[in-house]
CSV table of C-alpha atoms in Angstrom, one decimal:
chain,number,residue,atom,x,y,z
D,1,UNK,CA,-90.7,8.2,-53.4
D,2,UNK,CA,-92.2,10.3,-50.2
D,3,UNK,CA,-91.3,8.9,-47.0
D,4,UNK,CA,-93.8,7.8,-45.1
D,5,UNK,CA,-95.7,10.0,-41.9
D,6,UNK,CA,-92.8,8.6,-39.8
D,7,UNK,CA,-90.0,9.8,-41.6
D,8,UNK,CA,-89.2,12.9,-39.2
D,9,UNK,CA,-89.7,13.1,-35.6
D,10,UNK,CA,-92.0,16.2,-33.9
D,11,UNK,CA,-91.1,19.3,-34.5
D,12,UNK,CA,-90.8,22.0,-32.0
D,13,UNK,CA,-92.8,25.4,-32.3
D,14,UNK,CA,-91.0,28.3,-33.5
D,15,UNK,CA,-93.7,30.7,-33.9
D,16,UNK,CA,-97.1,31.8,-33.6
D,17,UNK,CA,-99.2,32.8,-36.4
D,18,UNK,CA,-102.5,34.3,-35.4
D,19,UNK,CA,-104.8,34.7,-38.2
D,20,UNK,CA,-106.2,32.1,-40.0
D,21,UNK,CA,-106.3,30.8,-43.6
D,22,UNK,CA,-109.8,29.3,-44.6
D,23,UNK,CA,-111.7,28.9,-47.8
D,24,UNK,CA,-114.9,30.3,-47.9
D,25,UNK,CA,-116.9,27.1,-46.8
D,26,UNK,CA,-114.0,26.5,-44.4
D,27,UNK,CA,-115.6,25.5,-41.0
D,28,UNK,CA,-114.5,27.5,-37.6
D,29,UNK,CA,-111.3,26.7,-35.6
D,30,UNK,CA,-112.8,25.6,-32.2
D,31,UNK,CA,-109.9,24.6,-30.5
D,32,UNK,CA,-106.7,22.9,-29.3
D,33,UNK,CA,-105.0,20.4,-27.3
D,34,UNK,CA,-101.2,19.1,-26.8
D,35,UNK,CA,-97.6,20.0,-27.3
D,36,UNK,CA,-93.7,18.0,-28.1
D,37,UNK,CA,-92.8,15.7,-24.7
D,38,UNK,CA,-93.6,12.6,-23.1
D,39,UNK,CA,-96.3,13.8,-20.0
D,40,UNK,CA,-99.5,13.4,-19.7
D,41,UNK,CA,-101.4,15.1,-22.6
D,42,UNK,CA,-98.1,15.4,-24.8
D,43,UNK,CA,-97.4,14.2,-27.8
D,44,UNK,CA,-94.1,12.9,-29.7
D,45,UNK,CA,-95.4,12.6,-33.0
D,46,UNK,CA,-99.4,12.4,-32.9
D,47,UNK,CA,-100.7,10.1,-35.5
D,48,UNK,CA,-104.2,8.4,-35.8
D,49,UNK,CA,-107.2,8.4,-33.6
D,50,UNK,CA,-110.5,7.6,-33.2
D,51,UNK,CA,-113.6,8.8,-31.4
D,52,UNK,CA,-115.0,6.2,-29.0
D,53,UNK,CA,-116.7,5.5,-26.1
D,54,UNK,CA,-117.4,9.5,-26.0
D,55,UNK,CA,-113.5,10.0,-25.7
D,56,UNK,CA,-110.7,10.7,-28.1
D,57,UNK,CA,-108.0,8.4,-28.6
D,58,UNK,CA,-105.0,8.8,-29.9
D,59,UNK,CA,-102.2,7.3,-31.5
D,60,UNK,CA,-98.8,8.8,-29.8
D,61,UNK,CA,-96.6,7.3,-31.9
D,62,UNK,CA,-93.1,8.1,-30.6
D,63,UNK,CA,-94.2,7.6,-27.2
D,64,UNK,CA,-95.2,4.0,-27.5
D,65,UNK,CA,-98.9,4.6,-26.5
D,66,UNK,CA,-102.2,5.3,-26.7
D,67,UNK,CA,-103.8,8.5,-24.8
D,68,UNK,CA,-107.0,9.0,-24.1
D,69,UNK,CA,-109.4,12.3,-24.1
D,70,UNK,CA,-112.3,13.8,-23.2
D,71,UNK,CA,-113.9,15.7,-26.7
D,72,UNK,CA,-112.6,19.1,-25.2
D,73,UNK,CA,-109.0,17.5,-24.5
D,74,UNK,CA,-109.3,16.3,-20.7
D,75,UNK,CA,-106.5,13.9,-20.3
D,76,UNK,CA,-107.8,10.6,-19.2
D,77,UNK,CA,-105.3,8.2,-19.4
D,78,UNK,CA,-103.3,5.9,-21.4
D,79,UNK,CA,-101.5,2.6,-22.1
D,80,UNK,CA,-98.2,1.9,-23.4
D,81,UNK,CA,-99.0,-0.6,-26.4
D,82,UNK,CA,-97.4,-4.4,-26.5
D,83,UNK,CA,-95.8,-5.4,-29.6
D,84,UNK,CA,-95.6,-9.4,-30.8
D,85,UNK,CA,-92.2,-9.1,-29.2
D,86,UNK,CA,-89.9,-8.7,-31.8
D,87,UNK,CA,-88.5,-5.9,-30.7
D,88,UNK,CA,-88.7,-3.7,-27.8
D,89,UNK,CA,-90.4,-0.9,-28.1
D,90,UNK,CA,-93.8,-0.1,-30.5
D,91,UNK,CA,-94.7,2.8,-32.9
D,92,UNK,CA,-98.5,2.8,-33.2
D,93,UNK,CA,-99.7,4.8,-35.7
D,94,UNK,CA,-103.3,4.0,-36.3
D,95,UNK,CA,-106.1,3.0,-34.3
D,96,UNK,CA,-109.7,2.2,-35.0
D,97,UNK,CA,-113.4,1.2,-32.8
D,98,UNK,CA,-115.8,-1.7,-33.8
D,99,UNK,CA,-118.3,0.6,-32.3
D,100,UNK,CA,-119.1,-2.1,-29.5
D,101,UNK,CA,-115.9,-1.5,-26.7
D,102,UNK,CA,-112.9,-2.6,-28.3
D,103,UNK,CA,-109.7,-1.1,-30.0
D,104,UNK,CA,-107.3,-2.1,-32.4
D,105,UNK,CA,-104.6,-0.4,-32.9
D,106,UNK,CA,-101.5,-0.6,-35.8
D,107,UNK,CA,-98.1,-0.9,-35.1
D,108,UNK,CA,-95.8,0.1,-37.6
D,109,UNK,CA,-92.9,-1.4,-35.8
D,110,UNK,CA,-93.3,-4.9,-35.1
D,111,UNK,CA,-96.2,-5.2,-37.9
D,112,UNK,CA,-99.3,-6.3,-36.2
D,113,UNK,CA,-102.3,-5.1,-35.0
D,114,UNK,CA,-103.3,-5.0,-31.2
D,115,UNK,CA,-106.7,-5.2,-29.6
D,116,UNK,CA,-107.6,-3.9,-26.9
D,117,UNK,CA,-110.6,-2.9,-24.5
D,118,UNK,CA,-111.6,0.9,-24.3
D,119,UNK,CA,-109.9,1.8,-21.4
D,120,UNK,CA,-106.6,-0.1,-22.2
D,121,UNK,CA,-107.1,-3.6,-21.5
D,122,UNK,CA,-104.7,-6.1,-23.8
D,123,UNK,CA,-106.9,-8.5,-25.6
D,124,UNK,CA,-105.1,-10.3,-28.3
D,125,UNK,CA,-103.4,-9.4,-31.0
D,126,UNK,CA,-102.4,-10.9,-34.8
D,127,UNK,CA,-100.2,-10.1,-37.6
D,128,UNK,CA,-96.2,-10.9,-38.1
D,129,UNK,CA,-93.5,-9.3,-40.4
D,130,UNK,CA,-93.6,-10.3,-43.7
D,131,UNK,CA,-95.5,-10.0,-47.2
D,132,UNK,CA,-97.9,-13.7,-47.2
D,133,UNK,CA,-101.8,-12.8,-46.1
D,134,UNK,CA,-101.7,-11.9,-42.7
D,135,UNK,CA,-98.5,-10.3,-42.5
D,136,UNK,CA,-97.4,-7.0,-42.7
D,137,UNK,CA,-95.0,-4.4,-44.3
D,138,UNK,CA,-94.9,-1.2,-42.1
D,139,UNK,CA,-98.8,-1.6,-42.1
D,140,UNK,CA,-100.4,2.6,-41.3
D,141,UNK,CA,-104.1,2.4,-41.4
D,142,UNK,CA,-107.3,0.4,-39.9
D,143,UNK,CA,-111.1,0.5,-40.2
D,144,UNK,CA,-113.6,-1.8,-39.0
D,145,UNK,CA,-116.8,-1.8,-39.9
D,146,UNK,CA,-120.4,-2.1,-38.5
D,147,UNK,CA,-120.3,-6.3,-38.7
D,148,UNK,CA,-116.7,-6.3,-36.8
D,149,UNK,CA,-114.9,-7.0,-40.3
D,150,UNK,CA,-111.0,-5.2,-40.3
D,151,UNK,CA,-109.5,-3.3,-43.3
D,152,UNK,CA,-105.7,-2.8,-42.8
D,153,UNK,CA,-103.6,-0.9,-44.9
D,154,UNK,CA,-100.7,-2.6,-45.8
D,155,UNK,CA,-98.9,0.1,-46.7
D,156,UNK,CA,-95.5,-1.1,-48.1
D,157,UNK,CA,-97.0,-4.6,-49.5
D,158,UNK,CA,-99.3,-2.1,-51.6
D,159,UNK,CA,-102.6,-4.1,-50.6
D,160,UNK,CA,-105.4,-3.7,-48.2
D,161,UNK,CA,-105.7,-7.0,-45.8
D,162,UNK,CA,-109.0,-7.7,-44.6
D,163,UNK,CA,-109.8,-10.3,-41.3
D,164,UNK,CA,-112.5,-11.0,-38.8
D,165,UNK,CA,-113.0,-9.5,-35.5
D,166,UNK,CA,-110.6,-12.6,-34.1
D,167,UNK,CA,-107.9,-11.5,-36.6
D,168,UNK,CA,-108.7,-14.7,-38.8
D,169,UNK,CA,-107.2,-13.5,-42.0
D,170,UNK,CA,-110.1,-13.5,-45.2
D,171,UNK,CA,-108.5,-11.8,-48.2
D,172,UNK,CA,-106.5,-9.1,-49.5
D,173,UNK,CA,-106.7,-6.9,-52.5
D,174,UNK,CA,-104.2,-4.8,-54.6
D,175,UNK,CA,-100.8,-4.7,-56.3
D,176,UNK,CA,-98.0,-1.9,-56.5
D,177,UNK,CA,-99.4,0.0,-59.2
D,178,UNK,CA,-101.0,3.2,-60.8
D,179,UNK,CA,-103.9,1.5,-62.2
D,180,UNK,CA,-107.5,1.0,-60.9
D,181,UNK,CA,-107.3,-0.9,-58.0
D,182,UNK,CA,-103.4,-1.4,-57.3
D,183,UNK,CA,-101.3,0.9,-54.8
D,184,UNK,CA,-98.9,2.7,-53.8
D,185,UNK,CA,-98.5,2.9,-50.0
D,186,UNK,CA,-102.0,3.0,-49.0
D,187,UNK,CA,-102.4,5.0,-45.8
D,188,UNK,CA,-105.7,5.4,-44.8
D,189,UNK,CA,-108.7,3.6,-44.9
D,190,UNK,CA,-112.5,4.1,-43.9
D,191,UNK,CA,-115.4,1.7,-44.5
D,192,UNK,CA,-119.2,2.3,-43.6
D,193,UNK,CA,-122.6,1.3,-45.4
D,194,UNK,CA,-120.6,-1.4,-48.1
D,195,UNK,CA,-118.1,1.4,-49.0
D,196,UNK,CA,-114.6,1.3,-48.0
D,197,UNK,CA,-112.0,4.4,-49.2
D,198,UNK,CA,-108.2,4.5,-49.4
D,199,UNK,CA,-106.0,7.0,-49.2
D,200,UNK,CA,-103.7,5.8,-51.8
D,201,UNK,CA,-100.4,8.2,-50.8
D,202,UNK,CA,-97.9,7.7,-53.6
D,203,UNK,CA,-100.3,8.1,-56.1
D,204,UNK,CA,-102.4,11.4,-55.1
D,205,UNK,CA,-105.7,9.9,-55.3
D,206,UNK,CA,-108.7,8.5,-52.8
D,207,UNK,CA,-110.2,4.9,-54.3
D,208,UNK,CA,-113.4,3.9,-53.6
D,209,UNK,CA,-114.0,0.1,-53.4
D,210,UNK,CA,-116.8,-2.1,-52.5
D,211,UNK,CA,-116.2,-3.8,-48.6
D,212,UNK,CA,-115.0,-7.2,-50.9
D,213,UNK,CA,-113.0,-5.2,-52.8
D,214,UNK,CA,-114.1,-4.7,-55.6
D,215,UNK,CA,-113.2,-1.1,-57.5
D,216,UNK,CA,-115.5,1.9,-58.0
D,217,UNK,CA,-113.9,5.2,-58.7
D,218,UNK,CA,-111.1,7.3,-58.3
D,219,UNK,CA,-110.6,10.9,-57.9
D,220,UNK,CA,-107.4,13.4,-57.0
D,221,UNK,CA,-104.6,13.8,-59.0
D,222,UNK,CA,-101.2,15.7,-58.1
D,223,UNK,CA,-101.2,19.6,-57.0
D,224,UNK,CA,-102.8,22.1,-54.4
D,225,UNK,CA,-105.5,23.1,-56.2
D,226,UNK,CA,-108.7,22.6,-54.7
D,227,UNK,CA,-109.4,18.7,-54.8
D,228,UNK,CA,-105.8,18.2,-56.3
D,229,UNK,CA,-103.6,16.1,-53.6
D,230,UNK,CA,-100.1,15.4,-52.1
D,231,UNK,CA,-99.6,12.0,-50.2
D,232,UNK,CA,-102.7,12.1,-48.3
D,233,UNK,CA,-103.3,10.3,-45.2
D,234,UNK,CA,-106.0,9.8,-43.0
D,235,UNK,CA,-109.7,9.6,-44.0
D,236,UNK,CA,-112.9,9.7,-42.1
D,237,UNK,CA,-116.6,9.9,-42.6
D,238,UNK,CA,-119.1,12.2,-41.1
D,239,UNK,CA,-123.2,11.2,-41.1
D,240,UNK,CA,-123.6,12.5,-44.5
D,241,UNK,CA,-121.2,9.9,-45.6
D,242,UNK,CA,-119.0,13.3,-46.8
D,243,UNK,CA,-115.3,11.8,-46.9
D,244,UNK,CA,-112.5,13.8,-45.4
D,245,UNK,CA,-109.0,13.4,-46.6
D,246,UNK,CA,-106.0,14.9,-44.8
D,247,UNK,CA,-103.9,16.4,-47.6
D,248,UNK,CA,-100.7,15.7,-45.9
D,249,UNK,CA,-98.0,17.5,-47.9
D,250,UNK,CA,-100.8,20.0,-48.5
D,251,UNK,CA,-101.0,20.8,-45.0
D,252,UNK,CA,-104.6,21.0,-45.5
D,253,UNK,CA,-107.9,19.0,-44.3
D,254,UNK,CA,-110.5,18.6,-47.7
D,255,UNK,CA,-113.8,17.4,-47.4
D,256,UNK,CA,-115.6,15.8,-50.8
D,257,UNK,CA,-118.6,13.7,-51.1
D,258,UNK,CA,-119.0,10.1,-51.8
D,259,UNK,CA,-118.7,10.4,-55.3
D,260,UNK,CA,-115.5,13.1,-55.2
D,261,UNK,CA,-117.8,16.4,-55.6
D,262,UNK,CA,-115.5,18.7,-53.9
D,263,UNK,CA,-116.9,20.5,-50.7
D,264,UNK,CA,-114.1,22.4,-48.5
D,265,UNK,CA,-111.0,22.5,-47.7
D,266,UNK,CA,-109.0,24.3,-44.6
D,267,UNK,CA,-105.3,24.9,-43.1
D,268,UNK,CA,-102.4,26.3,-44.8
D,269,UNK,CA,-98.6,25.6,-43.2
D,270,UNK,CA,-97.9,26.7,-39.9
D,271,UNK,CA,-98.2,26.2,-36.3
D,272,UNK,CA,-101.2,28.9,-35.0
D,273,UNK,CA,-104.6,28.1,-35.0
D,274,UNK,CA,-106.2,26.6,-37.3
D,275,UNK,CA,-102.8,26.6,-39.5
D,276,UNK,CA,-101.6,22.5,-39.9
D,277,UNK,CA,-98.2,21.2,-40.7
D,278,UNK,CA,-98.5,17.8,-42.4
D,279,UNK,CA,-101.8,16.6,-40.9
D,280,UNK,CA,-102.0,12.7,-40.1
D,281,UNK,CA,-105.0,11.8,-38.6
D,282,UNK,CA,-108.1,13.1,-38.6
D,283,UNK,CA,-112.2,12.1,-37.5
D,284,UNK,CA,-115.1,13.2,-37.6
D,285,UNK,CA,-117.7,13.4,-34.5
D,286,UNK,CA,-121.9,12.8,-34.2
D,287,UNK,CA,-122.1,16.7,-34.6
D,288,UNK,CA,-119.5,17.5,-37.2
D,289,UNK,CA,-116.9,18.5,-35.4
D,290,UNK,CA,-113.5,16.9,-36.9
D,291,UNK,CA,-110.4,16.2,-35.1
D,292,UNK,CA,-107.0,16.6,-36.8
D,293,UNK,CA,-103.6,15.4,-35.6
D,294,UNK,CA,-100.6,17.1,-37.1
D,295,UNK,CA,-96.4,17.4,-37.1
D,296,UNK,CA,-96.9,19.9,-34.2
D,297,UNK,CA,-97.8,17.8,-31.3
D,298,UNK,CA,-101.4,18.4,-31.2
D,299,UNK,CA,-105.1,17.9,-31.8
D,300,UNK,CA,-106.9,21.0,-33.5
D,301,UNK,CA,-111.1,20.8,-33.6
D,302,UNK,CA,-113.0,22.4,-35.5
D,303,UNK,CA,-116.4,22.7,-36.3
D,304,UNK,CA,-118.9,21.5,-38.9
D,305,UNK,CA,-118.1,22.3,-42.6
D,306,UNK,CA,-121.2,25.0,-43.5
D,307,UNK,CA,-123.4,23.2,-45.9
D,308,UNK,CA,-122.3,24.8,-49.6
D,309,UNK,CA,-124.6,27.0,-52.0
D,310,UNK,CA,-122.7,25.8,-54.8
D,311,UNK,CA,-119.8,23.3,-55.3
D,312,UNK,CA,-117.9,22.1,-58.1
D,313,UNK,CA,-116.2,18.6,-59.2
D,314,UNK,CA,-112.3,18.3,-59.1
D,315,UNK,CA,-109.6,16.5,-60.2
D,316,UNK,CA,-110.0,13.3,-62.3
D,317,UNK,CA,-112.8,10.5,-61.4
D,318,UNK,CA,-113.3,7.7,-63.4
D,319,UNK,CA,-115.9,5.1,-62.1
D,320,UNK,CA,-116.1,1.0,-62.8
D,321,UNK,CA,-118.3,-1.7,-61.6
D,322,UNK,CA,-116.8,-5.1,-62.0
């Protein structure tokens, strides 16, 4: 079994590499932001974030808070996220907007999620340890979507949990499993128009669902080859409803459309720019410019994936409505 995104704490640089390592729809390497401490702007282990508000925020796992951004990287500010009290000291590692003003943010230590206002303000939060709906197992990925629903990932109960915009638990979905619709630590999760995707790590493979959970397709599949996966992680959605995956143990961003059509992918291992090293999070902005967190201690941007003359279908998909 791979451990989780956690496993390892951040890693300091060694060396620069200078050229880059693109495919040949790869988009440009736009820039950086970040390095390993615990000042303003550092990271000790970057994990999710989101675009909100016009600011970046993200997930600084390792330092018990969440830092916010301007899109070029201004520091802001930050908060130091509050637990249920259980213990003391949080590990967020996922955050998510409702696209109206507030937060929520996952914390893999005390298993909850917390809500908050966008610059910081403590709100309420729900969730307790534990594996009966509305608790959590090391929970490591959140959505909401455009009606104020939540999707959290559930990671080591091997289910997606899905609540209202209070936290009111509704239902859950999914089983530890290989077959449609179960899971093996899901990571990440994106929702938008009525379809919601999980990155379901152990077993190589995006799932496509319906927002109640109902199963529509798969596609991935073990290996580096292009649309081939290793544990990935964080998902997001650009206007074109083009999903992008970050191929964790790839080291590698890839970008597919709804269906699984392989588009692009970029990155190869290493710590110059444009080069990722187990890439976490990642988002994707009004103009297609996505954000990528990785082992390094630092966002890299880079710009919109060129639209492709020709592309090609990967991996396996198979496709069910219920």
């Amino acid at each position: 079994m791979r451990p989780p995104p956690l496993s390892s704490l951040c890693l300091a640089v060694l060396t620069i590499l200078t050229s880059n390592v693109s495919s040949a729809q790869a988009p440009a390497f736009l820039g950086s932001w970040g390095s390993c401490g615990s000042g303003e702007g550092q990271f000790q282990v970057a994990e999710g974030l989101v675009i909100a508000s016009g600011n970046v925020y993200v997930a600084d796992a390792f330092n018990h808070r969440i830092q916010r951004f301007t899109s070029t990287g201004s520091y802001v500010g930050q908060w130091t996220v509050v637990g249920n009290g259980d213990v003391d000291y949080t590990i967020p590692v996922a955050i998510a907007s409702d696209g109206v003003g507030s937060l929520y943010v996952v914390d893999i230590q005390t298993n909850c999620v917390v809500k908050y206002s966008s610059t910081g303000t403590f709100v309420s939060r729900f969730g307790t340890s534990g594996s009966g709906s509305g608790q959590f197992n090391k929970p490591q990925g959140i959505a909401v979507d455009a009606s104020g629903i939540i999707y959290v990932a559930d990671t080591f109960n091997h289910r997606i949990q899905v609540f209202d915009s209070s936290g009111g638990f509704l239902f859950s979905f999914g089983s530890m499993g290989s077959s449609e619709g179960q899971f093996n630590q899901p990571i990440g999760v994106v929702v938008s128009g009525g379809a919601l995707y999980v990155a379901d790590s152990g077993n190589d493979r995006i799932q496509r669902f319906t927002a109640a959970g109902v199963f529509v397709s798969e596609w991935g599949g073990t290996g580096s080859a292009d649309g081939q996966l290793k544990a990935p992680a964080g998902l997001a959605l650009d206007l074109n409803g083009h999903v992008y995956v970050a191929d964790q143990e790839n080291s590698r961003i890839q970008s597919f459309t709804e269906s699984g059509t392989f588009l692009a992918q970029w990155g190869a291992q290493g710590n110059g720019d444009g080069y990722l090293y187990h890439p976490v999070g990642v988002v994707v902005d009004a103009v297609g410019h996505t954000y990528v967190t990785d082992s390094y201690c630092r966002v890299q941007v880079f710009g919109a994936v060129p639209t492709a003359t020709t592309s090609s279908s990967w991996g396996r998909v198979k496709t069910r409505y219920r």
